[in-house]
Tab-separated table of N, CA, C and O in Angstrom:
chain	number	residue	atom	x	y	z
A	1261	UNK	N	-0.744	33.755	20.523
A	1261	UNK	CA	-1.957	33.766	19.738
A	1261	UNK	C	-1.835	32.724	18.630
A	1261	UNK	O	-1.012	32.933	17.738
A	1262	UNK	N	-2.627	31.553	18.607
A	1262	UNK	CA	-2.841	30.827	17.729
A	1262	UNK	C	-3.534	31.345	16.015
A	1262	UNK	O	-4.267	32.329	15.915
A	1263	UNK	N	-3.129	30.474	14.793
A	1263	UNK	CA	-3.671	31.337	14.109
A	1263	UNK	C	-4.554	30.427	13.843
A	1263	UNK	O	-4.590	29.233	14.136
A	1264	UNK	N	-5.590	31.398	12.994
A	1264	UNK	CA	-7.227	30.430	12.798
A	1264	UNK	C	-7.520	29.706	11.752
A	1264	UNK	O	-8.541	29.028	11.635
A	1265	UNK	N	-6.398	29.847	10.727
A	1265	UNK	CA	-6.549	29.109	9.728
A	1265	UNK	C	-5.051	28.092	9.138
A	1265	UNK	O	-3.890	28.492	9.226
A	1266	UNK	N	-5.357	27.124	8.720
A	1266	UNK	CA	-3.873	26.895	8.302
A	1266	UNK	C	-3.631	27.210	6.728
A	1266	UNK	O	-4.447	27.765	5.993
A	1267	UNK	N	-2.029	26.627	6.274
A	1267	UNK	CA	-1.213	27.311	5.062
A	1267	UNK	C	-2.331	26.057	3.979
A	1267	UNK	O	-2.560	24.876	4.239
A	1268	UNK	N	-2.753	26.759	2.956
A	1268	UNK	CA	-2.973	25.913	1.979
A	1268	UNK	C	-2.590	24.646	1.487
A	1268	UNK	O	-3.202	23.731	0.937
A	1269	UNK	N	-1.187	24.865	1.896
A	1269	UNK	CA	-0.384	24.018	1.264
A	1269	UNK	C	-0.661	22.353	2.473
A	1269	UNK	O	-0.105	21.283	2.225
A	1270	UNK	N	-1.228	22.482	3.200
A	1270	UNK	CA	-0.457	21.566	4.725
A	1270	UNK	C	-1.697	20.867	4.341
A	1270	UNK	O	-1.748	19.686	4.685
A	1271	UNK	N	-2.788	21.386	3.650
A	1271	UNK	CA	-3.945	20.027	3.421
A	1271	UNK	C	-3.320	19.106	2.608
A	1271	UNK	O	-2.982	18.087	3.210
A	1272	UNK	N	-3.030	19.142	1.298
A	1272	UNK	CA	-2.466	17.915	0.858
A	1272	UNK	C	-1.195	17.584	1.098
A	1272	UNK	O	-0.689	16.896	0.212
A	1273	UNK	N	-0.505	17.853	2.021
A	1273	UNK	CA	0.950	17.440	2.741
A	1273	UNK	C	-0.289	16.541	4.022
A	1273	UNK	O	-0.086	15.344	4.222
A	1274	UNK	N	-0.900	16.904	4.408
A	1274	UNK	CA	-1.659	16.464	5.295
A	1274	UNK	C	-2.057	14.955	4.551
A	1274	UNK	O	-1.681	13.867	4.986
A	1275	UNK	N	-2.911	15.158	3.322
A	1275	UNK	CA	-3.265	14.205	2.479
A	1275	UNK	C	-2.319	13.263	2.214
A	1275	UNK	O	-2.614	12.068	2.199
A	1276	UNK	N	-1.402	13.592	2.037
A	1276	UNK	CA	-0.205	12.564	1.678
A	1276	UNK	C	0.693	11.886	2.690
A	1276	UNK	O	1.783	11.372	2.437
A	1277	UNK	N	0.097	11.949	3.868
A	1277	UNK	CA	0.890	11.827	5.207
A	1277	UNK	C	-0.091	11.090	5.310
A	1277	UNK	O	0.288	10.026	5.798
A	1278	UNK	N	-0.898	11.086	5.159
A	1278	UNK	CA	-2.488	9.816	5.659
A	1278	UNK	C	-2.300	8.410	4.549
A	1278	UNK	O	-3.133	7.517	4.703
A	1279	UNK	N	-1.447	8.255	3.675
A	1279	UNK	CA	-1.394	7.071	2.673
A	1279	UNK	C	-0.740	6.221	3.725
A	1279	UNK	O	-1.290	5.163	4.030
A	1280	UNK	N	0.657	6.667	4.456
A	1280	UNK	CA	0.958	5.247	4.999
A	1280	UNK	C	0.832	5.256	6.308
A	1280	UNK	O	1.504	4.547	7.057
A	1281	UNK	N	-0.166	6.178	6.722
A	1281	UNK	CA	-0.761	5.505	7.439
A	1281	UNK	C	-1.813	4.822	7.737
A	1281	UNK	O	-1.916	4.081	8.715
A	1282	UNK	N	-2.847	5.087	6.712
A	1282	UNK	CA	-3.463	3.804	6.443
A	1282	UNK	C	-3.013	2.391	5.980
A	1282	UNK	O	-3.568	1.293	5.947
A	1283	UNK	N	-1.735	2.876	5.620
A	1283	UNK	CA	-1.282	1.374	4.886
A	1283	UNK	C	-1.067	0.821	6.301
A	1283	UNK	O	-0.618	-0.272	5.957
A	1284	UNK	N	-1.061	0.788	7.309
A	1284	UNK	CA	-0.473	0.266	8.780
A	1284	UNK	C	-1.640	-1.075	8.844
A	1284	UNK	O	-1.466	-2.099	9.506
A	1285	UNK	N	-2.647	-0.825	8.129
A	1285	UNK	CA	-4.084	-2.055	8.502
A	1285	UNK	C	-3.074	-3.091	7.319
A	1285	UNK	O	-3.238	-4.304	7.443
A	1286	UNK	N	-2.414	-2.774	6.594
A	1286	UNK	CA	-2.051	-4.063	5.558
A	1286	UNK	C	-0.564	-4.667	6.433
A	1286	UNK	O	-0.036	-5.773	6.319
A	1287	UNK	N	-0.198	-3.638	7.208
A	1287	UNK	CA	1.349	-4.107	8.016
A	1287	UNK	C	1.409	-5.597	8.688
A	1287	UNK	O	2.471	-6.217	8.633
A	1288	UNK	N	0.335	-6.131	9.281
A	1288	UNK	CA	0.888	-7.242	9.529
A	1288	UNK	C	0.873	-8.460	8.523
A	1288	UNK	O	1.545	-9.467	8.745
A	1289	UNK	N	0.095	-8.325	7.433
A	1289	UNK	CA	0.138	-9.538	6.333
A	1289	UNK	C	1.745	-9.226	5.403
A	1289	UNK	O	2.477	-10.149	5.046
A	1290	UNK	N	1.946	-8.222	5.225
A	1290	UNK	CA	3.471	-7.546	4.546
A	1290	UNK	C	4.412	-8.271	5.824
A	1290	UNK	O	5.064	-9.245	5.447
A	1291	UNK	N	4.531	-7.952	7.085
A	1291	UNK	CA	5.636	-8.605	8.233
A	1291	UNK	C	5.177	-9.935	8.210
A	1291	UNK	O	6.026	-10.427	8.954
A	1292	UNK	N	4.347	-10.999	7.849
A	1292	UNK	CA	4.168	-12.275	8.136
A	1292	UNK	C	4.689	-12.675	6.886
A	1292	UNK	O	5.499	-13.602	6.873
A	1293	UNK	N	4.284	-12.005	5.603
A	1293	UNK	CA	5.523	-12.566	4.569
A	1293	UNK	C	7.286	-11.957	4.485
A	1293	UNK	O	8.065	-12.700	3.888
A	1294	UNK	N	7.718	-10.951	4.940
A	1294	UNK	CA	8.783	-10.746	5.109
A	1294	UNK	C	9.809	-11.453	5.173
A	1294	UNK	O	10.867	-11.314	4.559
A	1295	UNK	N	9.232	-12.956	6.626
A	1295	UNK	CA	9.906	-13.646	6.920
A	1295	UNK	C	10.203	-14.879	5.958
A	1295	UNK	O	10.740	-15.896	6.396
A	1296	UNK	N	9.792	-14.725	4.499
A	1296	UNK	CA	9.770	-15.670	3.532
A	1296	UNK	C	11.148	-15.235	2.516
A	1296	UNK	O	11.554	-15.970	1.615
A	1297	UNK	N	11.794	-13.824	2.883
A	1297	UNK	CA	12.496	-13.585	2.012
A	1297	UNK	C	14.011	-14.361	2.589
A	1297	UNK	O	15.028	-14.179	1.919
A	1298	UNK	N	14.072	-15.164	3.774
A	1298	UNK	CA	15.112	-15.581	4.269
A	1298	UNK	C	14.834	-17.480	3.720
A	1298	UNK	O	15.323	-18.411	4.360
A	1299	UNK	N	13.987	-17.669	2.475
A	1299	UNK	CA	13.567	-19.077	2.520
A	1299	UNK	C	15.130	-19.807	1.662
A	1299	UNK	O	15.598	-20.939	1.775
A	1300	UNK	N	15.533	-18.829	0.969
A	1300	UNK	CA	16.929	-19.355	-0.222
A	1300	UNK	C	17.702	-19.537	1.027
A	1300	UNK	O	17.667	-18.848	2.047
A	1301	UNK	N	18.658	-20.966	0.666
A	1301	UNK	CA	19.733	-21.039	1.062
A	1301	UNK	C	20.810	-19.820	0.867
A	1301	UNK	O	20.852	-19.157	-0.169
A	1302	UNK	N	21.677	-19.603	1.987
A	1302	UNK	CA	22.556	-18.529	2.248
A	1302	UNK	C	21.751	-17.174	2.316
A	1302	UNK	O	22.301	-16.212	2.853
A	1303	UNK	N	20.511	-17.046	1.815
A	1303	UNK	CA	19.645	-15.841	1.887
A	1303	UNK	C	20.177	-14.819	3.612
A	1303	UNK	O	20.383	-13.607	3.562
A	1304	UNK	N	20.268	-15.405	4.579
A	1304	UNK	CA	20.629	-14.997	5.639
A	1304	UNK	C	21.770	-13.881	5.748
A	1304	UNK	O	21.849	-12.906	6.496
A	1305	UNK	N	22.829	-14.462	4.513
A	1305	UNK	CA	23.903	-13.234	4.737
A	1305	UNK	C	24.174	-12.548	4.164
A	1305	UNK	O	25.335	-12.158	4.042
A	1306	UNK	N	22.956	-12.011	3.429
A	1306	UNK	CA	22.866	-11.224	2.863
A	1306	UNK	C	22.162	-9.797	3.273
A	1306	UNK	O	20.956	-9.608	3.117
A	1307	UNK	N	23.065	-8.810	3.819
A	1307	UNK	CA	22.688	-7.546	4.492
A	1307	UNK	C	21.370	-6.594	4.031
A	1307	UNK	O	20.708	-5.780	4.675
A	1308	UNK	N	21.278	-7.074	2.571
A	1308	UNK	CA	19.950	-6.118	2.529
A	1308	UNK	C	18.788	-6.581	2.990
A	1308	UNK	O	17.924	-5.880	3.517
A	1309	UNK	N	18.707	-8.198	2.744
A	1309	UNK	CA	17.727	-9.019	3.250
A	1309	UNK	C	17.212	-8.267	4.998
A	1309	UNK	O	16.196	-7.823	5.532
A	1310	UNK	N	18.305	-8.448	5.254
A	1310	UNK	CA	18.024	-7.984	6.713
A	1310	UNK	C	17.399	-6.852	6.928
A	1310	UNK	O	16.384	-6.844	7.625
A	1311	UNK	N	17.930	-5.643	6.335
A	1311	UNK	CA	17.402	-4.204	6.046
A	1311	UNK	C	16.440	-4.128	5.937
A	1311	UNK	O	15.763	-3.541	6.781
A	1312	UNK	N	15.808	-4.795	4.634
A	1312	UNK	CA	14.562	-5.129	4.199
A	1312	UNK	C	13.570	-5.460	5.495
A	1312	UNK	O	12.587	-4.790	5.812
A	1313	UNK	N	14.074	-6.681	6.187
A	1313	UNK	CA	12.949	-7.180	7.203
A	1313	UNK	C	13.110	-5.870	8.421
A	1313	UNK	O	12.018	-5.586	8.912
A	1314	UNK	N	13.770	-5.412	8.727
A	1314	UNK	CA	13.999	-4.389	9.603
A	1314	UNK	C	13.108	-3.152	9.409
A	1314	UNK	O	12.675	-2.506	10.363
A	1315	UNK	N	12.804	-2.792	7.851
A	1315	UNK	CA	12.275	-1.746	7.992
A	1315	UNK	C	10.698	-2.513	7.848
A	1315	UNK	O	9.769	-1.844	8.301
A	1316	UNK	N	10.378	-3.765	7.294
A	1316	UNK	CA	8.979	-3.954	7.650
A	1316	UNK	C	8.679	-4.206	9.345
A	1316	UNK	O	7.535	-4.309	9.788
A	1317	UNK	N	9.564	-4.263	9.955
A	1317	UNK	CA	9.589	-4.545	11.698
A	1317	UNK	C	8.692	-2.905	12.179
A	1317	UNK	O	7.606	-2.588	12.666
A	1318	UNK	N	9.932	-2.223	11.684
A	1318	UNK	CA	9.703	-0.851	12.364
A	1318	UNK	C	9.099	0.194	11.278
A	1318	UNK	O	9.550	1.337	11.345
A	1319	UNK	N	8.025	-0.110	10.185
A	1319	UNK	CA	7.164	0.532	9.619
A	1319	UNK	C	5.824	1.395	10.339
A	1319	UNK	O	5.385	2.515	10.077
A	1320	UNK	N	5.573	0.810	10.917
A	1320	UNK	CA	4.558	1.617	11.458
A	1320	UNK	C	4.943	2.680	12.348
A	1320	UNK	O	4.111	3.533	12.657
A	1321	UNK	N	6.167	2.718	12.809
A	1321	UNK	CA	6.566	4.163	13.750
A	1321	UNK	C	7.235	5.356	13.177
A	1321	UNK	O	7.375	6.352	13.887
A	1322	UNK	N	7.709	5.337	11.811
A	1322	UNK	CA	7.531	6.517	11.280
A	1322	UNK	C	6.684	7.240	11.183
A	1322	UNK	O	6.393	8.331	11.673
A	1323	UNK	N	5.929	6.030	9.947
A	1323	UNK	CA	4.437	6.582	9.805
A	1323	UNK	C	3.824	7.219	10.440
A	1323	UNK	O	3.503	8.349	10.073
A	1324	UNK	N	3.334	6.538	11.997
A	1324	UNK	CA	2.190	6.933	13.006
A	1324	UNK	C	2.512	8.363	12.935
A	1324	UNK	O	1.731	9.241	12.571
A	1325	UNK	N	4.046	8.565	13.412
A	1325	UNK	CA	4.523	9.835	13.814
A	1325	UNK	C	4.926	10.964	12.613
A	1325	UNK	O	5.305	12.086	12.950
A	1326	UNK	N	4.846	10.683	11.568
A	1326	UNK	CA	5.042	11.555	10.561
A	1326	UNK	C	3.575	12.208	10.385
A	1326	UNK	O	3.374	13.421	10.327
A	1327	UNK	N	2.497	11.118	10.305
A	1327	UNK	CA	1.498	11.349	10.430
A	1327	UNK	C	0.648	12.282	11.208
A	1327	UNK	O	-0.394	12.798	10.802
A	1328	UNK	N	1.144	12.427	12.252
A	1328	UNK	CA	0.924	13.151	13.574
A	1328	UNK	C	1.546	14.112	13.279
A	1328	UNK	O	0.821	15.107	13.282
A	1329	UNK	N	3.201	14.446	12.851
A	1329	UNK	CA	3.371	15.605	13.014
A	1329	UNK	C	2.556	16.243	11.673
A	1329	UNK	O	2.119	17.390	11.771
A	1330	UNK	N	2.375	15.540	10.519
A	1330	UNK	CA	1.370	16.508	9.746
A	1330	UNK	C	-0.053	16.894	10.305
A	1330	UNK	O	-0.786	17.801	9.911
A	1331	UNK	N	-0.236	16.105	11.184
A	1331	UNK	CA	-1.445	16.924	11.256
A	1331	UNK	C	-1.455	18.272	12.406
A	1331	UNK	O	-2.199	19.250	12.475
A	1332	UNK	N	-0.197	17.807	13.314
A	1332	UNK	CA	-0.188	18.611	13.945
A	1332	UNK	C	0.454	20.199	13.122
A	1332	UNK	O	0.023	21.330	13.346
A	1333	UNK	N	1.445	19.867	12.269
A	1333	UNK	CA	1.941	21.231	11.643
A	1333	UNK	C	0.781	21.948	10.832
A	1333	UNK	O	0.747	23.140	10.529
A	1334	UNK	N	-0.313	20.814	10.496
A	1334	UNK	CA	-1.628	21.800	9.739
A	1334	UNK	C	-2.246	22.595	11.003
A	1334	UNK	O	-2.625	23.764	10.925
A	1335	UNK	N	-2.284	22.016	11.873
A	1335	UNK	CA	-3.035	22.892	12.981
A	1335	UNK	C	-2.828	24.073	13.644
A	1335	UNK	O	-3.629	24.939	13.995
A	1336	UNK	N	-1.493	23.975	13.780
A	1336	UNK	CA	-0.549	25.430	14.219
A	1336	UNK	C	-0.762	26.084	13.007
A	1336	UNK	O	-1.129	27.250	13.152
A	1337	UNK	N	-0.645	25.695	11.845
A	1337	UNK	CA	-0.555	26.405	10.582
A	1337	UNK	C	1.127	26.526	10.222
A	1337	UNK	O	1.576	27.526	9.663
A	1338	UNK	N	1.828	25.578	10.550
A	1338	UNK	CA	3.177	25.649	10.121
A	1338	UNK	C	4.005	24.573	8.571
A	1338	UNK	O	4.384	23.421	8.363
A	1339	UNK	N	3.914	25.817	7.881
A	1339	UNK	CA	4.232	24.486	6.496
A	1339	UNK	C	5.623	23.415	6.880
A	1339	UNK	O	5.734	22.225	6.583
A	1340	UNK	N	6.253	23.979	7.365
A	1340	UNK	CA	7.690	23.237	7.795
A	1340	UNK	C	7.374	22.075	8.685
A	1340	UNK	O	7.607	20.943	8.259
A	1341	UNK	N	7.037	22.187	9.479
A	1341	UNK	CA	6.521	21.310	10.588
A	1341	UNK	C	5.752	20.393	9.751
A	1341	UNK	O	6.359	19.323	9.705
A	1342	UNK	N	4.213	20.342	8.779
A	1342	UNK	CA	3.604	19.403	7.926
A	1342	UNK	C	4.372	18.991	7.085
A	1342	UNK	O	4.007	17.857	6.773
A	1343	UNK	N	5.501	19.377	6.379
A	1343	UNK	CA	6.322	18.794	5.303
A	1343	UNK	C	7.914	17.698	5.920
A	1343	UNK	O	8.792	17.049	5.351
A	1344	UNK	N	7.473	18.095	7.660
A	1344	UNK	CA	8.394	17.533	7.944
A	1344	UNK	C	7.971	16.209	8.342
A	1344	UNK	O	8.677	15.210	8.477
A	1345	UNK	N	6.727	16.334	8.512
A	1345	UNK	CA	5.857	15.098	9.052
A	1345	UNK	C	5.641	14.226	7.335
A	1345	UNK	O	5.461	13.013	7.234
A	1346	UNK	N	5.684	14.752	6.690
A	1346	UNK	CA	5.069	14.240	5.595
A	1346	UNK	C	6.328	13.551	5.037
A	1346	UNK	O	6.082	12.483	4.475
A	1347	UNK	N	7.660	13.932	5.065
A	1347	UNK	CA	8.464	13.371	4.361
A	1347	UNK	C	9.016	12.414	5.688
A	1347	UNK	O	9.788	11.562	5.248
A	1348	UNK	N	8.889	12.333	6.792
A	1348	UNK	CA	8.949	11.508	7.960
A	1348	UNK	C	8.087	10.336	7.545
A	1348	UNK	O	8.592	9.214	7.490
A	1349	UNK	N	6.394	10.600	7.153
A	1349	UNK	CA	6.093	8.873	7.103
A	1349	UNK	C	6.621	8.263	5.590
A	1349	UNK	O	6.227	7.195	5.120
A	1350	UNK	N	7.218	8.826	5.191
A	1350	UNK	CA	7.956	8.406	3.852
A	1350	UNK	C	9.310	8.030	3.799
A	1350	UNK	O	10.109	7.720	2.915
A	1351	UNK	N	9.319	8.171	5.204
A	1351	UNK	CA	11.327	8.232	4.577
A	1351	UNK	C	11.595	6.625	4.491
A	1351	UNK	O	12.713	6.498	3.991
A	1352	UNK	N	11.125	5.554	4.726
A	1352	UNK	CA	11.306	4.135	4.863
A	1352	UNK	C	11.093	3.955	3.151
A	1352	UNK	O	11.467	2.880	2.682
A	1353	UNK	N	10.599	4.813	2.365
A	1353	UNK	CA	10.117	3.675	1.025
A	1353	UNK	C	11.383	3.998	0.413
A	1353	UNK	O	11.724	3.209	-0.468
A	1354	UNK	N	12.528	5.400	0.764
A	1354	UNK	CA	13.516	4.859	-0.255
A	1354	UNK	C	14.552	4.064	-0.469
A	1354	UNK	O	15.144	3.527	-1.405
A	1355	UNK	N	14.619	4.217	1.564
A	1355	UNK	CA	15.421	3.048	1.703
A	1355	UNK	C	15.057	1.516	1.417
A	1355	UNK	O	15.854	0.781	0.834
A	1356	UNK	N	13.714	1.048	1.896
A	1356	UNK	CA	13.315	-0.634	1.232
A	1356	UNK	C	13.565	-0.274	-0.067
A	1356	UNK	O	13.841	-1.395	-0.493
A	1357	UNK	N	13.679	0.475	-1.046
A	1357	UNK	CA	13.560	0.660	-2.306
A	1357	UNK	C	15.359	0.433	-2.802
A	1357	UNK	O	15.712	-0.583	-3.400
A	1358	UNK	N	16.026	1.199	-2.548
A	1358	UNK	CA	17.517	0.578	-2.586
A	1358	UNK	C	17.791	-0.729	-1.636
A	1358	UNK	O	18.593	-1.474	-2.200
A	1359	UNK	N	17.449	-1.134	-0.610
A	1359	UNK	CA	17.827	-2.314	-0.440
A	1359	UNK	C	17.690	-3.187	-1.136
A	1359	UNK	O	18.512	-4.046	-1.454
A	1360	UNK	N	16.069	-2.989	-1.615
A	1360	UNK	CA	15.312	-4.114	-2.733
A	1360	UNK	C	16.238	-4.363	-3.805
A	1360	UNK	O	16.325	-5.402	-4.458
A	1361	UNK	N	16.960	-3.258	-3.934
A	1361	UNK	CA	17.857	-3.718	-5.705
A	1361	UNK	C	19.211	-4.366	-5.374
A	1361	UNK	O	19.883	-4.915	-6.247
A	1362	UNK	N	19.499	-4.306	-4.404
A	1362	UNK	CA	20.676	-5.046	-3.652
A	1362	UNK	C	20.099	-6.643	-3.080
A	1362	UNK	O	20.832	-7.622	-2.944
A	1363	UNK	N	19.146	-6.619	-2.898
A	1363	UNK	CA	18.223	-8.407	-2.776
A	1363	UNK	C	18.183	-9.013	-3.608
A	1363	UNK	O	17.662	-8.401	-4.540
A	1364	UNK	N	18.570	-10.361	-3.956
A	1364	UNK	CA	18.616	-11.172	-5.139
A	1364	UNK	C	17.244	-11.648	-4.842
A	1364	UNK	O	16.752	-12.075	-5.886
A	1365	UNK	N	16.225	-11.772	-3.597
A	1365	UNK	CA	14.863	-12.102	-3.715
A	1365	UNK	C	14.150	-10.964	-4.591
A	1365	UNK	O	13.034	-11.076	-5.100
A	1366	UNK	N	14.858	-10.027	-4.661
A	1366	UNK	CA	13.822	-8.915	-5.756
A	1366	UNK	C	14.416	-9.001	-7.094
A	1366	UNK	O	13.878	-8.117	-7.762
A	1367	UNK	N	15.233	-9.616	-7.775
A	1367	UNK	CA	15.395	-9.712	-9.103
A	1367	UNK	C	15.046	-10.943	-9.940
A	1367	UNK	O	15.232	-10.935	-11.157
C-alpha cells in the first residue's frame, strides 16, 4: 500500500535538489571555460586542476540523479531516500570547493 501523502519535510529537500539541476542549462558554458584553467605554464601538473576539470566533466550525473532520487523519495513519502537524493546532487560542490583552494588559478 502506497501512502497518499508525502513527509513535509521532502518538499523543500525536493526544492533544493531542483537548484543543480537547473544549473545543468549553464553546464556547458562552465565546461567550455574549464578548459582555460590549464592556460599557465606547468598548470597541467597540478592535481587539483585536474579534479577541478573532472568534476565540471561529470556534473551533470549526480545532479540528474540526486534529483530524481528526490523526487522519487517525495513520492513514496520516504524522508531518507529525498535527503539522500538531495545531498547526492550536492556532493560535487564540496569537493570543487577544496580543490579550488589547492588551485593556484583560484588564488
Amino acid at each position: 500500500m502506497q501512502p497518499t501523502h508525502s513527509h513535509p519535510l521532502s518538499i523543500p529537500l525536493l526544492v533544493l535538489a531542483v537548484v543543480p539541476a537547473i544549473a545543468i542549462i549553464a553546464w556547458p558554458v562552465s565546461l567550455f571555460m574549464s578548459v582555460f584553467i590549464f592556460d599557465a605554464p606547468g598548470s597541467d601538473k597540478n592535481i587539483a586542476n585536474w579534479v577541478i576539470v573532472f568534476i565540471m566533466l561529470t556534473y551533470p550525473v549526480p545532479s540528474y540523479v540526486g534529483f530524481k532520487m528526490a523526487k522519487h523519495g517525495h513520492e513514496i513519502a520516504d524522508l531518507k531516500v529525498c535527503f539522500t537524493g538531495c545531498l547526492l546532487a550536492y556532493s560535487l560542490v564540496p569537493i570543487f570547493y577544496l580543490a579550488s583552494l589547492f588551485s593556484p588559478f583560484f588564488s
